[in-house]
Coordinates of N, CA and C in Angstrom, one line a residue:
M1 N 0.3 -6.7 -7.0 CA 1.2 -6.2 -5.8 C 0.3 -6.8 -4.7
I2 N -0.8 -6.8 -4.5 CA -1.1 -7.4 -3.1 C -0.9 -9.0 -3.1
R3 N -1.0 -9.4 -3.9 CA -0.8 -11.2 -4.2 C 0.4 -11.3 -4.0
L4 N 1.4 -10.6 -4.4 CA 2.9 -10.6 -4.0 C 3.1 -10.3 -2.7
L5 N 2.5 -9.3 -2.1 CA 2.7 -9.1 -0.7 C 2.2 -10.1 0.0
L6 N 1.0 -10.5 -0.3 CA 0.3 -11.7 0.8 C 1.2 -13.2 0.5
A7 N 1.8 -13.3 -0.5 CA 2.6 -14.6 -0.9 C 4.1 -14.6 -0.3
S8 N 4.7 -13.3 0.0 CA 5.7 -13.0 1.0 C 5.5 -13.2 2.2
L9 N 4.4 -12.7 2.7 CA 3.9 -12.8 4.0 C 3.7 -14.4 4.5
A10 N 3.1 -15.1 3.4 CA 3.0 -16.7 3.6 C 4.2 -17.5 3.6
L11 N 5.4 -17.0 2.8 CA 6.6 -17.9 2.9 C 7.0 -17.5 4.4
T12 N 7.2 -16.4 4.7 CA 7.7 -16.1 6.1 C 7.0 -16.7 7.1
V13 N 5.7 -16.8 7.3 CA 4.9 -17.4 8.1 C 5.3 -18.8 8.5
A14 N 5.3 -19.6 6.8 CA 5.5 -21.0 6.7 C 7.0 -21.5 7.0
T15 N 7.8 -20.8 7.1 CA 9.1 -21.4 6.9 C 9.6 -21.0 8.5
P16 N 10.0 -21.7 9.2 CA 10.3 -21.3 10.9 C 11.8 -21.3 10.7
A17 N 12.3 -20.4 11.7 CA 13.7 -20.1 11.8 C 14.2 -21.5 12.0
A18 N 15.7 -21.4 11.5 CA 16.3 -23.0 11.8 C 17.2 -22.5 12.9
A19 N 16.5 -22.9 14.0 CA 17.2 -23.1 15.5 C 18.7 -23.8 15.1
D20 N 18.7 -24.8 14.8 CA 19.7 -25.7 14.6 C 21.0 -25.0 13.8
S21 N 20.9 -23.9 12.7 CA 21.8 -23.7 11.9 C 22.3 -22.2 12.5
L22 N 21.3 -21.7 13.0 CA 21.8 -20.4 13.7 C 22.5 -20.2 15.1
S23 N 23.2 -18.9 15.3 CA 23.5 -18.9 16.6 C 22.6 -18.5 17.6
P24 N 22.6 -18.4 18.9 CA 21.6 -17.7 19.6 C 21.6 -16.3 19.4
K25 N 22.4 -15.8 19.2 CA 22.3 -14.5 18.7 C 21.6 -14.3 17.5
Q26 N 21.9 -15.0 16.5 CA 21.1 -14.8 15.0 C 19.7 -14.9 15.6
V27 N 19.2 -16.2 16.6 CA 17.6 -16.7 16.6 C 17.0 -15.3 17.3
E28 N 17.9 -14.6 18.3 CA 17.2 -13.5 18.7 C 16.9 -12.6 17.5
R29 N 17.8 -12.3 16.7 CA 17.6 -11.5 16.0 C 16.7 -11.8 14.9
C30 N 16.5 -12.9 14.5 CA 15.4 -13.6 13.6 C 14.1 -13.3 14.3
K31 N 14.1 -13.4 15.6 CA 12.8 -13.4 16.2 C 12.4 -11.9 16.0
A32 N 13.3 -11.1 16.3 CA 13.3 -9.9 16.3 C 12.6 -9.0 15.1
M33 N 13.3 -9.5 14.3 CA 12.8 -9.4 12.7 C 11.6 -9.7 12.6
Q34 N 11.2 -11.1 12.8 CA 9.5 -11.8 12.6 C 8.6 -10.8 13.2
V35 N 8.8 -10.1 14.6 CA 8.0 -9.7 15.3 C 7.4 -8.5 14.8
T36 N 8.6 -7.8 13.8 CA 8.3 -6.4 13.2 C 7.4 -6.8 11.8
L37 N 7.5 -7.8 11.5 CA 6.5 -7.9 10.1 C 5.1 -8.2 10.5
A38 N 4.6 -8.5 11.4 CA 3.0 -8.5 11.6 C 2.2 -7.0 11.7
P39 N 3.1 -6.2 12.4 CA 2.8 -4.7 12.2 C 2.7 -4.2 11.2
K40 N 3.9 -4.6 10.5 CA 4.2 -3.7 9.0 C 3.0 -4.3 7.8
K41 N 2.6 -5.6 7.8 CA 1.5 -6.0 7.4 C 0.4 -5.2 7.6
A42 N -0.2 -5.3 8.9 CA -1.2 -4.6 9.5 C -1.5 -3.2 8.8
E43 N -0.3 -2.6 8.7 CA 0.0 -1.1 8.4 C -0.2 -1.1 6.7
L44 N 0.1 -1.9 5.8 CA 0.0 -2.2 4.9 C -1.4 -2.3 4.4
E45 N -2.2 -3.0 5.0 CA -3.7 -3.4 5.0 C -4.3 -2.6 5.1
E46 N -4.1 -1.5 6.1 CA -4.8 0.0 6.6 C -4.5 0.8 5.7
A47 N -3.4 0.5 4.9 CA -3.2 1.9 3.9 C -3.7 1.3 2.2
T48 N -3.8 0.1 2.3 CA -4.9 -0.5 1.1 C -6.1 0.0 1.2
A49 N -6.8 -0.1 2.5 CA -8.1 0.4 2.4 C -8.4 1.5 2.3
K50 N -7.1 2.8 3.0 CA -7.1 3.9 2.4 C -7.2 4.4 1.3
R51 N -6.3 3.6 0.7 CA -5.9 4.0 -1.0 C -7.2 3.4 -1.8
D52 N -7.7 2.6 -1.2 CA -9.1 2.0 -1.8 C -10.2 3.0 -1.7
A53 N -10.5 3.6 -0.5 CA -11.5 4.4 -0.5 C -11.2 5.8 -1.0
L54 N -9.8 6.4 -1.2 CA -9.9 7.4 -1.9 C -10.0 7.4 -3.1
A55 N -9.6 6.1 -4.1 CA -10.0 6.0 -5.3 C -11.4 5.9 -5.7
A56 N -12.3 5.7 -4.6 CA -13.8 5.1 -4.6 C -14.5 6.8 -4.5
K57 N -13.7 7.2 -4.2 CA -13.8 9.1 -3.8 C -13.4 9.8 -4.9
A58 N -12.4 9.5 -5.6 CA -12.1 10.2 -6.9 C -12.9 9.8 -8.1
E59 N -13.1 8.5 -8.0 CA -14.0 8.1 -9.0 C -15.5 8.8 -9.1
A60 N -16.0 8.9 -7.8 CA -17.5 9.2 -7.8 C -17.3 11.0 -8.2
L61 N -16.4 11.5 -7.6 CA -16.3 13.0 -8.0 C -16.1 13.3 -9.1
G62 N -15.2 12.3 -10.0 CA -15.1 12.8 -11.3 C -16.3 12.3 -12.4
E63 N -17.3 11.6 -11.5 CA -18.4 11.2 -12.3 C -19.2 12.5 -12.3
G64 N -19.3 13.2 -10.9 CA -20.1 14.4 -10.6 C -19.2 15.5 -11.5
Y65 N -18.0 15.5 -11.9 CA -17.7 16.6 -12.4 C -17.9 16.5 -14.1
E66 N -18.1 15.1 -14.5 CA -18.4 15.0 -15.7 C -19.7 15.4 -15.8
D67 N -20.5 15.2 -15.0 CA -22.2 15.6 -15.1 C -22.0 17.1 -15.0
A68 N -21.3 17.8 -14.1 CA -21.5 19.4 -14.1 C -20.9 19.9 -15.3
Q69 N -20.0 19.3 -16.1 CA -19.5 19.7 -17.3 C -20.4 20.0 -18.4
V70 N -21.1 18.9 -18.6 CA -22.2 19.0 -19.3 C -23.2 20.0 -19.5
M71 N -23.4 20.8 -18.2 CA -24.4 21.7 -18.0 C -23.7 22.9 -17.9
R72 N -22.0 22.9 -17.9 CA -21.3 24.3 -17.9 C -22.2 25.4 -18.6
L73 N -22.5 24.9 -20.0 CA -22.5 26.6 -21.0 C -24.1 27.0 -20.6
A74 N -25.0 26.0 -19.9 CA -26.1 26.4 -19.5 C -26.7 27.8 -18.8
S75 N -25.9 27.9 -17.9 CA -25.4 29.2 -17.0 C -24.3 29.6 -16.4
A76 N -24.1 30.6 -15.6 CA -23.0 31.1 -15.0 C -23.0 30.2 -13.6
S77 N -24.1 30.0 -13.4 CA -24.2 29.1 -11.8 C -23.6 27.7 -12.1
N78 N -23.9 27.0 -13.4 CA -23.5 25.8 -13.6 C -22.1 25.9 -14.0
A79 N -21.7 27.0 -14.7 CA -20.1 27.0 -14.9 C -19.3 27.2 -13.5
E80 N -19.9 27.6 -12.5 CA -19.2 27.9 -11.3 C -19.0 26.4 -10.6
A81 N -20.4 25.8 -10.9 CA -20.4 24.3 -10.1 C -19.4 23.5 -10.7
A82 N -19.2 23.5 -12.1 CA -18.5 22.9 -12.8 C -17.2 23.2 -12.4
D83 N -16.6 24.2 -12.2 CA -15.7 24.5 -11.5 C -15.1 23.9 -10.2
S84 N -15.9 24.5 -9.2 CA -16.0 23.6 -8.0 C -15.9 22.2 -8.1
A85 N -16.6 21.6 -8.9 CA -16.4 19.9 -8.9 C -15.2 19.7 -9.6
K86 N -14.8 20.3 -10.4 CA -13.1 19.8 -10.8 C -12.3 20.3 -10.0
A87 N -12.2 21.2 -9.2 CA -11.2 21.5 -8.0 C -11.5 20.3 -7.3
E88 N -12.6 19.8 -6.7 CA -12.6 18.9 -5.9 C -12.2 17.6 -6.2
F89 N -12.6 17.4 -7.6 CA -12.0 16.0 -8.3 C -10.5 16.1 -8.6
D90 N -9.6 17.1 -8.8 CA -8.6 17.3 -9.0 C -7.6 17.1 -7.6
A91 N -8.4 17.4 -6.3 CA -8.0 17.5 -5.0 C -8.1 15.7 -4.7
A92 N -8.9 15.1 -4.9 CA -9.5 13.9 -4.6 C -8.3 13.2 -5.5
K93 N -8.0 13.3 -6.8 CA -6.8 12.7 -7.5 C -5.5 12.9 -7.0
R94 N -5.4 14.0 -6.5 CA -4.0 14.2 -5.8 C -3.9 13.5 -4.4
A95 N -4.8 13.3 -3.7 CA -5.0 12.7 -2.6 C -4.7 10.9 -2.8
F96 N -5.5 10.3 -4.0 CA -5.1 9.0 -4.3 C -3.8 9.0 -4.4
A97 N -3.3 9.8 -5.6 CA -1.9 9.5 -6.0 C -0.8 9.3 -5.0
Q98 N -1.2 10.7 -3.8 CA -0.2 10.5 -2.8 C -0.2 9.3 -1.8
A99 N -1.4 8.5 -1.8 CA -1.9 7.4 -1.1 C -1.3 6.2 -2.0
E100 N -1.6 6.2 -3.0 CA -0.7 5.3 -3.9 C 0.5 5.1 -4.0
F101 N 1.4 5.9 -3.9 CA 2.7 6.4 -4.0 C 3.2 5.5 -2.6
A102 N 2.4 6.3 -1.3 CA 3.0 5.9 -0.2 C 3.0 4.2 0.2
L103 N 1.9 3.9 -0.3 CA 1.5 2.3 -0.6 C 2.6 1.6 -1.2
Q104 N 2.8 1.9 -2.2 CA 3.6 1.4 -3.1 C 5.3 1.2 -2.3
A105 N 5.7 2.6 -1.8 CA 6.8 2.6 -1.2 C 6.9 1.4 0.0
N106 N 5.9 1.6 1.0 CA 5.7 0.6 2.0 C 5.8 -0.9 1.9
A107 N 4.9 -1.0 0.6 CA 5.1 -2.7 -0.1 C 6.5 -2.9 -0.2
R108 N 7.2 -2.0 -1.1 CA 8.6 -2.4 -1.4 C 9.4 -2.7 -0.1
Q109 N 9.2 -1.7 0.8 CA 10.1 -2.0 2.2 C 9.8 -3.2 2.7
F110 N 8.4 -3.6 2.6 CA 8.0 -4.9 3.5 C 8.4 -6.1 2.8
N111 N 8.4 -6.0 1.4 CA 8.9 -7.1 0.5 C 10.6 -7.3 0.8
Q112 N 11.3 -5.9 0.9 CA 12.4 -6.2 1.1 C 12.7 -7.0 2.6
D113 N 11.9 -6.4 3.4 CA 12.4 -7.0 4.9 C 11.9 -8.4 5.0
V114 N 10.8 -9.1 4.3 CA 10.3 -10.4 4.3 C 11.5 -11.0 3.6
A115 N 12.3 -10.6 2.5 CA 13.3 -11.0 1.7 C 14.5 -11.5 2.7
D116 N 14.6 -9.9 3.4 CA 16.2 -10.1 4.4 C 15.9 -11.3 5.5
Y117 N 14.7 -11.1 5.8 CA 14.4 -12.5 6.9 C 14.4 -13.6 6.3
N118 N 13.8 -13.9 5.0 CA 13.9 -15.2 4.5 C 15.9 -15.5 4.3
Q119 N 16.4 -14.6 3.9 CA 17.8 -14.7 3.5 C 18.5 -15.1 4.6
S120 N 18.2 -14.7 5.7 CA 19.1 -14.8 6.8 C 18.6 -15.7 8.1
C121 N 17.3 -16.0 8.0 CA 16.6 -16.8 8.8 C 16.0 -18.1 8.9
T122 N 16.0 -18.6 7.2 CA 15.5 -19.7 6.8 C 16.8 -20.7 6.4
P123 N 16.6 -21.9 6.9 CA 17.7 -22.8 6.2 C 18.0 -23.1 4.8
K124 N 19.2 -23.1 4.9 CA 19.9 -23.2 3.6 C 19.7 -24.6 2.9
K125 N 19.3 -24.7 1.7 CA 19.3 -26.1 1.3 C 20.2 -26.6 0.4

């Protein structure tokens, strides 16, 4: 998905607006569209980093939960520790899932914006 996102952006940057075939009003619209793409790309990169950090956290908490689960039957305090570790792991999985869902929605919107820009602001062959 990230490769597709970067490829879309590369297409946008590589193809300049066709000033000869567009009206001045269309050129202004295309420039405005192009200006919005860079902040959206930065937002996606930030969301990707957040999602990756949440994935690493969930993975680490999952391993901790597995370790605590092994010792569950040894004592009541170990059972409480395993329950606590499971609750933390479940919360981390939910946070990761929410971040992943938001990232995918933002990436779809960004790809649509790039497609709209390419459709209306690049020369027709």
